[in-house]
Coordinates of C-alpha atoms in Angstrom, one line a residue:
Chain C
M107 CA 23.4 -1.5 -5.7
I108 CA 25.2 -4.5 -7.2
P109 CA 22.8 -7.1 -8.7
L110 CA 22.7 -10.5 -7.0
K111 CA 24.1 -13.4 -8.9
I112 CA 23.9 -17.0 -7.8
H113 CA 26.0 -19.7 -9.5
T114 CA 25.3 -23.3 -8.5
R115 CA 27.8 -26.1 -8.9
G116 CA 28.4 -29.5 -7.5
A117 CA 31.3 -30.6 -5.2
A118 CA 32.2 -33.9 -3.6
T119 CA 30.5 -32.7 -0.4
G120 CA 27.3 -31.5 -2.1
P121 CA 26.0 -28.4 -3.9
V122 CA 28.0 -25.1 -3.7
L123 CA 26.2 -21.8 -4.2
E124 CA 28.5 -18.9 -5.3
I125 CA 26.7 -15.7 -4.2
T126 CA 27.9 -12.4 -5.6
G127 CA 26.5 -8.9 -5.3
D128 CA 24.1 -7.4 -2.7
L129 CA 22.0 -9.7 -0.5
D130 CA 19.3 -7.5 0.9
H131 CA 15.5 -6.9 1.2
A132 CA 15.2 -6.7 -2.6
T133 CA 17.3 -9.6 -3.6
A134 CA 16.9 -12.1 -0.7
P135 CA 13.8 -13.6 -2.3
A136 CA 15.9 -14.6 -5.3
L137 CA 18.2 -16.6 -3.0
R138 CA 15.2 -18.3 -1.4
Q139 CA 13.8 -19.3 -4.8
C140 CA 17.2 -20.7 -5.8
L141 CA 17.5 -22.6 -2.6
A142 CA 14.1 -24.2 -3.3
T143 CA 15.5 -25.8 -6.4
V144 CA 18.7 -27.2 -4.8
A145 CA 18.6 -30.9 -4.3
L146 CA 20.2 -32.1 -1.1
T147 CA 20.6 -35.7 0.2
P148 CA 21.2 -36.6 3.9
G149 CA 24.8 -36.3 4.8
Q150 CA 25.6 -33.7 2.2
C151 CA 26.8 -30.2 3.0
L152 CA 25.3 -27.2 1.4
V153 CA 28.1 -24.6 1.0
L154 CA 27.3 -20.9 0.4
D155 CA 30.4 -19.3 -1.0
L156 CA 30.2 -15.6 0.0
S157 CA 33.6 -14.4 -1.3
G158 CA 31.8 -12.2 -3.9
L159 CA 29.2 -10.9 -1.4
D160 CA 29.3 -7.1 -1.4
F161 CA 26.5 -6.3 1.0
C162 CA 24.3 -8.3 3.4
D163 CA 21.6 -6.8 5.5
S164 CA 19.1 -8.4 8.0
S165 CA 17.0 -9.7 5.1
G166 CA 20.2 -11.3 3.7
I167 CA 20.9 -12.9 7.1
T168 CA 17.4 -14.2 7.2
A169 CA 18.0 -15.8 3.8
L170 CA 21.1 -17.5 5.1
L171 CA 19.2 -18.8 8.1
T172 CA 16.5 -20.1 5.7
A173 CA 19.3 -22.0 3.8
R174 CA 20.4 -23.5 7.1
S175 CA 16.8 -24.6 8.0
L176 CA 16.3 -26.1 4.5
A177 CA 19.5 -28.1 4.8
T178 CA 18.7 -29.3 8.4
A179 CA 15.2 -30.3 7.3
Q180 CA 16.8 -32.6 4.6
G181 CA 19.2 -34.1 7.0
A182 CA 22.1 -32.2 5.5
D183 CA 24.7 -29.8 6.9
M184 CA 25.2 -26.2 5.8
A185 CA 28.3 -24.1 5.9
L186 CA 29.4 -20.6 4.9
A187 CA 32.7 -20.1 3.1
A188 CA 34.8 -16.9 2.7
V189 CA 32.5 -14.7 4.7
P190 CA 33.4 -11.0 4.0
A191 CA 34.5 -8.9 7.1
N192 CA 31.4 -6.8 7.2
T193 CA 29.1 -9.9 7.3
T194 CA 31.4 -11.6 9.8
R195 CA 30.9 -8.5 12.0
I196 CA 27.1 -8.8 11.7
L197 CA 27.2 -12.5 12.4
R198 CA 29.3 -11.8 15.5
I199 CA 26.9 -9.1 16.7
T200 CA 23.9 -11.3 16.2
G201 CA 25.6 -14.4 17.8
L202 CA 25.2 -16.2 14.6
D203 CA 29.0 -16.9 14.3
R204 CA 28.2 -19.6 16.8
V205 CA 25.2 -20.9 14.8
F206 CA 26.7 -21.1 11.3
V207 CA 29.6 -23.3 10.4
L208 CA 32.2 -21.0 8.9
H209 CA 35.1 -21.8 6.6
P210 CA 37.9 -19.6 5.4
D211 CA 37.2 -20.6 1.8
T212 CA 35.2 -23.0 -0.4
E213 CA 38.2 -25.4 -0.9
T214 CA 38.2 -26.0 2.9
A215 CA 34.4 -26.2 3.0
T216 CA 34.3 -28.8 0.2
R217 CA 37.1 -31.0 1.3
P218 CA 35.9 -34.6 1.4
P219 CA 34.9 -35.8 4.9
D220 CA 37.7 -38.4 5.2
V221 CA 40.2 -35.5 5.3
P222 CA 40.2 -34.0 8.8
V223 CA 38.4 -30.6 8.8
T224 CA 39.3 -27.8 11.1
G225 CA 36.9 -25.3 12.3
D226 CA 33.9 -27.5 11.5
R227 CA 31.5 -28.2 14.3
P228 CA 27.9 -29.4 14.6
A229 CA 25.3 -26.8 14.1
Chain F
M79 CA -31.5 3.2 -57.5
C80 CA -29.4 1.9 -60.4
R81 CA -31.6 3.3 -63.1
T82 CA -28.8 3.8 -65.7
D83 CA -28.4 0.1 -66.1
Q84 CA -32.1 -0.5 -66.7
V85 CA -33.2 2.2 -69.1
P86 CA -32.8 2.5 -72.9
N87 CA -29.7 4.3 -74.1
E88 CA -31.4 7.1 -76.0
P89 CA -30.6 10.4 -74.2
S90 CA -33.8 12.0 -75.4
D91 CA -35.8 9.5 -73.5
R92 CA -34.0 9.8 -70.2
D93 CA -36.2 12.4 -68.4
Q94 CA -39.4 10.7 -69.5
D95 CA -38.1 7.3 -68.5
A96 CA -36.9 8.6 -65.1
G97 CA -40.4 9.9 -64.2
A98 CA -41.9 6.6 -65.4
T99 CA -39.6 4.6 -63.3
D100 CA -40.3 6.6 -60.1
A101 CA -44.0 6.2 -60.7
A102 CA -43.5 2.5 -61.2
F103 CA -41.5 2.2 -57.9
T104 CA -44.1 4.2 -56.0
S105 CA -47.0 2.1 -57.3
L106 CA -44.9 -1.0 -56.7
L107 CA -44.4 0.0 -53.0
E108 CA -48.1 1.0 -52.8
D109 CA -46.7 4.2 -51.2
S110 CA -47.8 7.7 -51.4
A111 CA -47.2 11.0 -49.5
E112 CA -50.4 10.5 -47.6
E113 CA -49.5 6.8 -46.8
L114 CA -46.0 7.8 -45.8
Y115 CA -47.3 10.6 -43.5
E116 CA -49.8 8.3 -41.7
Q117 CA -47.6 5.2 -41.4
A118 CA -44.2 6.8 -41.0
P119 CA -41.8 5.2 -38.5
C120 CA -42.1 8.3 -36.4
G121 CA -45.0 10.4 -35.1
Y122 CA -46.1 13.6 -37.0
L123 CA -48.3 16.3 -35.7
S124 CA -49.1 19.8 -36.6
T125 CA -50.5 22.3 -34.1
L126 CA -51.9 25.8 -34.2
M127 CA -49.7 28.5 -32.6
D128 CA -51.7 28.0 -29.3
G129 CA -50.8 24.3 -29.3
T130 CA -54.1 22.9 -30.5
I131 CA -53.5 19.8 -32.5
A132 CA -54.7 20.3 -36.1
K133 CA -53.3 17.2 -37.7
I134 CA -51.7 13.9 -36.3
N135 CA -50.5 10.7 -38.0
N136 CA -51.6 7.1 -37.2
T137 CA -48.3 6.1 -35.9
L138 CA -48.5 8.7 -33.1
L139 CA -52.1 7.9 -32.4
D140 CA -51.2 4.2 -32.0
W141 CA -48.5 5.1 -29.5
L142 CA -51.0 7.3 -27.6
G143 CA -53.8 4.7 -27.8
L144 CA -56.2 7.5 -28.7
P145 CA -58.8 7.8 -31.5
R146 CA -58.3 10.7 -33.9
Q147 CA -61.6 12.4 -33.1
R148 CA -60.6 12.8 -29.4
V149 CA -57.4 14.4 -30.3
V150 CA -57.7 16.7 -33.4
G151 CA -59.2 20.1 -32.4
R152 CA -59.7 18.9 -28.8
M153 CA -56.2 18.5 -27.3
R154 CA -53.1 20.5 -27.2
F155 CA -49.6 19.2 -27.7
T156 CA -48.9 19.6 -24.0
D157 CA -51.9 17.4 -23.2
L158 CA -49.9 14.5 -24.7
L159 CA -47.0 15.0 -22.3
S160 CA -46.2 13.7 -18.9
V161 CA -46.3 16.2 -16.0
G162 CA -42.5 16.7 -16.1
G163 CA -42.7 17.0 -19.9
K164 CA -45.4 19.7 -19.6
L165 CA -43.2 21.7 -17.3
Y166 CA -40.2 21.4 -19.5
H167 CA -42.3 22.4 -22.5
E168 CA -43.5 25.5 -20.8
T169 CA -40.2 26.6 -19.4
H170 CA -37.8 25.7 -22.2
F171 CA -39.3 24.1 -25.2
A172 CA -41.9 26.7 -26.1
P173 CA -39.8 29.7 -25.5
M174 CA -36.9 28.3 -27.5
L175 CA -39.3 27.5 -30.3
R176 CA -40.8 31.0 -30.3
M177 CA -37.3 32.5 -30.3
N178 CA -35.6 30.3 -32.9
G179 CA -38.5 29.1 -35.0
E180 CA -37.3 25.5 -34.4
I181 CA -36.0 23.2 -31.8
N182 CA -34.2 19.8 -32.2
G183 CA -34.1 16.5 -30.5
I184 CA -35.6 17.4 -27.2
A185 CA -36.1 14.4 -24.9
L186 CA -39.7 14.3 -23.5
E187 CA -42.1 11.7 -22.2
I188 CA -45.6 11.2 -23.7
K189 CA -48.5 9.5 -22.0
A190 CA -48.7 6.3 -24.0
A191 CA -51.4 3.7 -24.4
G192 CA -52.0 1.7 -21.2
G193 CA -50.9 4.5 -18.9
S194 CA -47.2 4.0 -19.5
R195 CA -44.7 6.7 -20.3
L196 CA -43.0 6.6 -23.7
P197 CA -39.6 8.4 -23.9
V198 CA -39.5 10.3 -27.2
L199 CA -37.2 12.8 -29.0
V200 CA -39.2 15.8 -30.3
T201 CA -38.3 18.2 -33.1
S202 CA -40.5 21.1 -34.0
K203 CA -40.4 23.8 -36.6
V204 CA -42.6 26.8 -37.1
K205 CA -44.2 27.2 -40.5
T206 CA -44.6 30.9 -41.5
S207 CA -46.8 32.5 -44.0
S208 CA -45.5 34.4 -47.0
D209 CA -45.4 37.6 -45.0
G210 CA -43.5 35.9 -42.1
E211 CA -46.3 35.4 -39.7
P212 CA -46.1 32.1 -37.8
I213 CA -49.1 30.0 -38.7
L214 CA -48.5 26.5 -37.4
I215 CA -45.9 24.2 -35.8
R216 CA -44.8 21.0 -37.4
T217 CA -43.5 18.4 -35.0
T218 CA -41.8 15.0 -35.4
V219 CA -41.8 12.5 -32.5
F220 CA -39.2 9.7 -32.4
D221 CA -39.5 6.6 -30.2
A222 CA -36.5 7.0 -27.9
R223 CA -36.9 3.8 -25.8
D224 CA -33.8 2.1 -27.1
R225 CA -31.7 5.3 -26.7
R226 CA -33.1 5.9 -23.2
T227 CA -32.3 2.3 -22.2
Y228 CA -28.8 2.8 -23.5
E229 CA -28.4 6.1 -21.6
A230 CA -29.8 4.5 -18.5
E231 CA -27.3 1.7 -18.8
L232 CA -24.4 4.2 -19.3
L233 CA -25.6 6.1 -16.2
R234 CA -25.8 2.9 -14.2
R235 CA -22.3 1.9 -15.2
H236 CA -21.1 5.4 -14.4
R237 CA -22.7 5.2 -11.0
E238 CA -21.2 1.8 -10.4
A239 CA -17.7 3.1 -11.4
E240 CA -18.2 6.1 -9.1
E241 CA -19.3 3.8 -6.3
A242 CA -16.3 1.5 -6.8
R243 CA -13.9 4.5 -6.8
R244 CA -15.5 5.9 -3.7
Q245 CA -15.2 2.4 -2.0
A246 CA -11.6 2.2 -3.1
D247 CA -10.9 5.6 -1.6
A248 CA -12.6 4.7 1.6
D249 CA -10.7 1.4 1.8
R250 CA -7.4 3.1 1.2
A251 CA -8.2 5.7 3.9
R252 CA -9.2 3.0 6.4
L253 CA -6.1 0.9 5.6
Q254 CA -3.9 4.0 6.1
E255 CA -5.6 4.7 9.4
A256 CA -5.2 1.1 10.5
L257 CA -1.5 1.2 9.6
E258 CA -1.0 4.4 11.6
V259 CA -2.9 3.1 14.7
L260 CA -0.9 -0.2 14.5
Q261 CA 2.4 1.7 14.1
Q262 CA 1.5 3.8 17.1
S263 CA 0.6 0.8 19.2
L264 CA 4.1 -0.5 18.7
L265 CA 5.7 2.5 20.4
P266 CA 5.0 4.3 23.6
A267 CA 3.0 7.5 23.1
T268 CA 5.2 9.3 25.7
L269 CA 8.1 8.1 27.8
P270 CA 7.2 8.0 31.5
A271 CA 9.1 10.2 34.0
V272 CA 11.7 8.2 36.0
P273 CA 12.7 10.0 39.2
G274 CA 15.9 11.8 38.8
M275 CA 16.4 10.7 35.3
E276 CA 15.8 12.0 31.8
A277 CA 14.8 10.0 28.8
A278 CA 14.6 10.7 25.1
S279 CA 13.8 8.7 22.0
Y280 CA 13.8 9.0 18.2
Y281 CA 12.0 6.9 15.6
H282 CA 12.4 6.9 11.8
T283 CA 10.7 4.6 9.3
A284 CA 12.5 4.2 6.0
S285 CA 9.2 3.9 4.2
P286 CA 5.9 5.5 5.2
D287 CA 4.0 2.7 3.4
L288 CA 5.7 -0.1 5.3
L289 CA 5.3 -0.7 9.0
G290 CA 8.7 -0.4 10.7
G291 CA 10.3 -3.2 12.5
D292 CA 12.1 -1.2 15.2
F293 CA 10.7 -0.9 18.6
Y294 CA 11.4 0.5 22.1
D295 CA 9.7 1.0 25.4
L296 CA 10.2 2.4 28.9
F297 CA 7.8 1.5 31.7
P298 CA 7.5 1.4 35.5
L299 CA 7.4 -2.0 37.4
D300 CA 6.9 -1.6 41.1
G301 CA 7.6 2.0 42.0
T302 CA 11.3 1.4 42.6
R303 CA 12.3 -0.3 39.3
W304 CA 11.7 0.6 35.6
A305 CA 12.2 -1.6 32.6
F306 CA 13.4 -0.6 29.1
F307 CA 14.0 -2.3 25.8
L308 CA 14.9 -1.5 22.3
G309 CA 15.1 -3.9 19.4
D310 CA 14.7 -4.6 15.7
V311 CA 12.4 -7.3 14.2
C312 CA 13.7 -8.7 10.9
G313 CA 11.8 -7.5 7.9
K314 CA 9.1 -4.9 7.4
G315 CA 5.4 -4.7 6.8
P316 CA 2.4 -6.3 8.6
K317 CA 4.1 -9.6 9.3
A318 CA 7.0 -7.9 11.0
A319 CA 4.6 -5.6 12.8
A320 CA 2.8 -8.7 14.2
V321 CA 6.2 -10.0 15.5
T322 CA 6.9 -6.5 17.0
S323 CA 3.6 -6.5 18.8
L324 CA 4.1 -10.0 20.2
T325 CA 7.6 -9.1 21.2
R326 CA 6.6 -5.9 22.9
Y327 CA 3.8 -7.5 25.0
T328 CA 5.9 -10.5 25.8
L329 CA 8.7 -8.4 27.1
R330 CA 6.3 -6.2 29.1
G331 CA 4.6 -9.3 30.6
A332 CA 7.9 -11.1 31.4
A333 CA 9.4 -8.0 33.0
M334 CA 6.6 -8.1 35.6
H335 CA 7.7 -11.4 37.0
D336 CA 11.4 -11.8 36.2
R337 CA 14.2 -9.9 37.9
D338 CA 16.8 -11.2 35.5
P339 CA 17.0 -9.6 32.1
V340 CA 18.4 -12.9 30.6
S341 CA 15.3 -14.7 31.8
V342 CA 13.1 -12.1 30.2
L343 CA 14.9 -12.6 26.8
R344 CA 14.7 -16.4 27.3
T345 CA 10.9 -16.0 27.6
L346 CA 10.7 -14.0 24.5
N347 CA 13.0 -16.4 22.7
A348 CA 10.7 -19.3 23.7
V349 CA 7.6 -17.4 22.5
L350 CA 9.0 -16.4 19.2
H351 CA 10.5 -19.8 18.5
E352 CA 7.3 -21.6 19.3
R353 CA 5.2 -19.2 17.2
Y354 CA 7.4 -18.9 14.1
N355 CA 9.5 -22.1 14.2
S356 CA 7.7 -23.7 11.3
G357 CA 8.2 -22.2 7.9
D358 CA 8.2 -18.4 8.1
A359 CA 11.2 -17.7 10.3
R360 CA 10.8 -14.5 12.3
Y361 CA 13.2 -13.2 14.8
C362 CA 14.4 -10.0 16.4
T363 CA 17.4 -8.5 18.2
S364 CA 16.9 -6.7 21.4
I365 CA 18.5 -5.2 24.5
F366 CA 16.3 -5.5 27.6
G367 CA 17.2 -4.0 30.9
F368 CA 16.1 -2.8 34.4
L369 CA 16.8 0.6 36.0
E370 CA 17.0 1.1 39.8
P371 CA 17.3 4.8 40.5
D372 CA 18.8 5.6 43.9
G373 CA 19.4 9.2 44.5
D374 CA 22.1 10.5 42.2
R375 CA 22.9 7.0 40.8
T376 CA 20.9 4.5 38.8
A377 CA 21.9 0.8 38.7
V378 CA 21.4 -0.6 35.2
Q379 CA 21.3 -4.3 34.4
L380 CA 20.7 -5.3 30.8
A381 CA 20.9 -8.3 28.5
S382 CA 21.4 -8.4 24.7
G383 CA 20.1 -10.9 22.2
G384 CA 22.0 -10.4 19.0
H385 CA 21.7 -6.6 19.3
P386 CA 24.5 -4.0 18.9
S387 CA 26.1 -3.0 22.2
A388 CA 24.7 -0.1 24.2
L389 CA 26.9 3.0 24.3
I390 CA 27.5 5.0 27.5
Q391 CA 28.4 8.7 27.4
R392 CA 30.1 9.6 30.7
A393 CA 30.0 12.9 32.5
D394 CA 33.8 13.2 31.9
G395 CA 33.2 13.3 28.1
S396 CA 34.3 9.7 27.5
A397 CA 32.1 7.3 25.6
D398 CA 32.4 3.5 25.5
Y399 CA 30.4 0.5 24.6
L400 CA 28.9 -1.7 27.2
P401 CA 29.9 -5.0 25.6
T402 CA 27.4 -7.9 25.5
P403 CA 29.2 -10.3 23.3
G404 CA 27.7 -13.7 22.2
G405 CA 24.1 -12.8 22.8
M406 CA 22.2 -14.5 20.0
L407 CA 19.3 -13.5 17.7
I408 CA 16.0 -14.1 19.5
G409 CA 13.6 -16.7 18.2
I410 CA 16.0 -18.7 16.0
L411 CA 17.3 -21.5 18.3
P412 CA 15.4 -23.1 21.1
D413 CA 18.4 -22.8 23.5
A414 CA 19.7 -19.4 22.5
Q415 CA 22.2 -17.8 24.8
F416 CA 22.0 -14.2 26.0
T417 CA 24.7 -12.0 27.5
T418 CA 24.1 -9.7 30.5
A419 CA 26.0 -6.6 31.6
R420 CA 25.8 -4.2 34.5
T421 CA 26.7 -0.6 34.9
V422 CA 25.9 2.4 37.1
L423 CA 24.8 5.8 35.7
S424 CA 25.9 8.8 37.7
R425 CA 25.2 12.5 37.2
G426 CA 25.9 13.5 33.6
D427 CA 26.0 9.9 32.3
T428 CA 23.8 8.8 29.4
L429 CA 23.0 5.2 28.2
L430 CA 22.3 5.1 24.5
L431 CA 20.4 2.2 22.8
Y432 CA 20.1 2.3 19.0
T433 CA 19.2 0.0 16.1
D434 CA 21.5 -0.9 13.3
G435 CA 19.8 1.6 11.0
L436 CA 22.3 4.1 12.6
T437 CA 25.5 2.0 12.5
E438 CA 24.8 0.3 9.2
A439 CA 23.9 3.6 7.4
R440 CA 25.9 4.2 4.2
I441 CA 27.6 7.5 4.1
G442 CA 29.6 9.5 1.6
P443 CA 30.2 9.0 -2.1
G444 CA 31.6 5.5 -1.4
R445 CA 28.6 4.5 0.5
D446 CA 30.9 3.4 3.4
L447 CA 29.4 1.9 6.5
Y448 CA 29.0 4.5 9.3
G449 CA 30.0 1.9 11.9
E450 CA 30.3 1.6 15.6
D451 CA 33.7 3.4 15.8
A452 CA 32.3 6.4 14.2
L453 CA 29.3 6.4 16.5
R454 CA 31.5 6.2 19.5
D455 CA 33.8 9.0 18.2
F456 CA 30.7 11.2 17.4
T457 CA 29.4 10.7 20.9
R458 CA 32.8 11.5 22.5
A459 CA 32.7 14.8 20.5
Q460 CA 29.4 15.8 22.0
P461 CA 29.2 17.6 25.4
P462 CA 27.7 15.3 28.1
A463 CA 24.5 17.3 28.2
G464 CA 22.0 14.5 28.8
P465 CA 19.8 12.2 26.8
Q466 CA 17.7 14.9 25.1
A467 CA 20.8 16.7 23.9
L468 CA 22.5 13.5 22.7
V469 CA 19.3 12.3 20.8
A470 CA 19.0 15.8 19.2
A471 CA 22.6 15.7 18.1
L472 CA 22.1 12.1 16.7
T473 CA 18.9 13.2 14.9
T474 CA 20.9 15.9 13.1
L475 CA 23.5 13.4 12.2
L476 CA 20.9 11.0 10.8
T477 CA 19.2 13.7 8.9
G478 CA 22.6 14.5 7.3
F479 CA 22.9 10.9 6.1
G480 CA 20.0 11.6 3.7
D481 CA 19.6 8.7 1.3
G482 CA 22.3 6.7 3.1
L483 CA 19.7 6.1 5.9
D484 CA 17.8 3.3 4.1
D485 CA 16.7 1.3 7.1
D486 CA 14.4 2.0 10.1
T487 CA 16.2 3.7 13.0
A488 CA 15.2 3.9 16.6
L489 CA 17.1 5.6 19.5
L490 CA 16.5 5.4 23.2
A491 CA 18.7 7.4 25.6
L492 CA 18.4 7.2 29.4
G493 CA 20.5 9.3 31.7
I494 CA 20.9 11.5 34.8
P495 CA 21.1 15.2 34.1
A496 CA 24.4 16.8 35.2
T497 CA 22.4 19.3 37.2
P498 CA 19.4 18.2 39.1
P499 CA 16.2 19.2 37.4
A500 CA 14.3 22.1 39.2
A501 CA 12.2 20.5 41.8
V502 CA 8.9 21.9 40.8
G503 CA 6.3 21.7 43.6
D504 CA 8.9 20.8 46.2
P505 CA 7.9 22.8 49.3
L506 CA 11.6 23.1 50.3
A507 CA 12.7 24.6 47.0

């Protein structure tokens, strides 16, 4: 078990949450609580940087979906960056690779909108 | 008394002064041995050895509400007691007193003035003559109302605590029973017999306290077709169980009217999305399918919504997944897409459905993912001996995972035995 850590920072496109450790049944509530405190304005993009994610189970996937719902409800977009191979595999099995916007890394995900973005598509 | 501060210093006068001071205090208090006896804060009485009251003080007479002349020489100590007190006196009090010469602090009730019962604590001591013969019994009687009230209160609290504990035990037992009944209602008690086919299942809950989120079912439709499903609701506990229940009955209902597995999953998706769209997102993954047995072969059509692909073990020993790529989680999006696949099972073939508790299990010291490749290789290594043999082998495998199996796990295997089952009851056999 690796404890979950969430570091929030701002980028030109909106808030970025760097998530490290295990995202599972025990730790998913912590991400939900953190998400409740994130301020989003319409047009922004909430980016979840998963490069430090060690483990993600179905509860973790639910938390990611909650993040997407919260962003959508506030008129903002949401994207996942640097998704580890295991989690990519789960997203593929569950068909969520076509629901989430996926970026290879946070730099791509937070590139200002006037620069053409590849791989992005409406959720 | 602080006499030393108040008397003259001459030592020779001390004893004389002490006696004078005591007398002064006694007269000041208008007290005497006789006064003390009669008006003492407790009851006094003396009885002959047969119990006849020889002497009694005013305090006790007041409590009894009786004049002295009706008591002394006319009543026995036991006449003052309640019925219960009389019995206790006869069976315990008197024998103990005879044996030990004294008895201390016995709780009795006396018949007090106005017909009420007065709880008292009684101490008695036998006075003996110089040659050791018992001559009378001296008894003190203390008012024990306060103490009795206190004891009654303690007893009441104790009974309340006992009752609360009994209630808590009963509640816990009822909750446990409700959980078990609910859990059983989420799974078929037995799998129905499908002609020419064999079925086997396995179910493991990671925590006995939490209702599992995995589910499966196999049921007849119209005599020629059967439906099956297996899935996994996100989360655990009562909320997940409610979703599981809704999912199971929605799939069963939809299967009656739809011949297309994708339509069945679309119905479930619409139901879950409508029910759980606002706020508390709930979803599941599932494979749903139809079986059409026809002699030695069974046509299978299934659809997957976000669920790991089914695995088919063939009679020739091969094992491969039946891919259903792109099928989405059920209940998340209003227009979710589901993927269908078809296959035919022949003699010796087995279709295996499983939840990700199996493929996501963490094994070995590195807690590595067990994974789909390992499951396929494991199945290839098993002889194609039918659903029950495959589920038995997988059960052994799962047991070996130990702590690595930290999620619920369900297995459902459907197949056609390599050799036809003995046709019991067939007149031609």
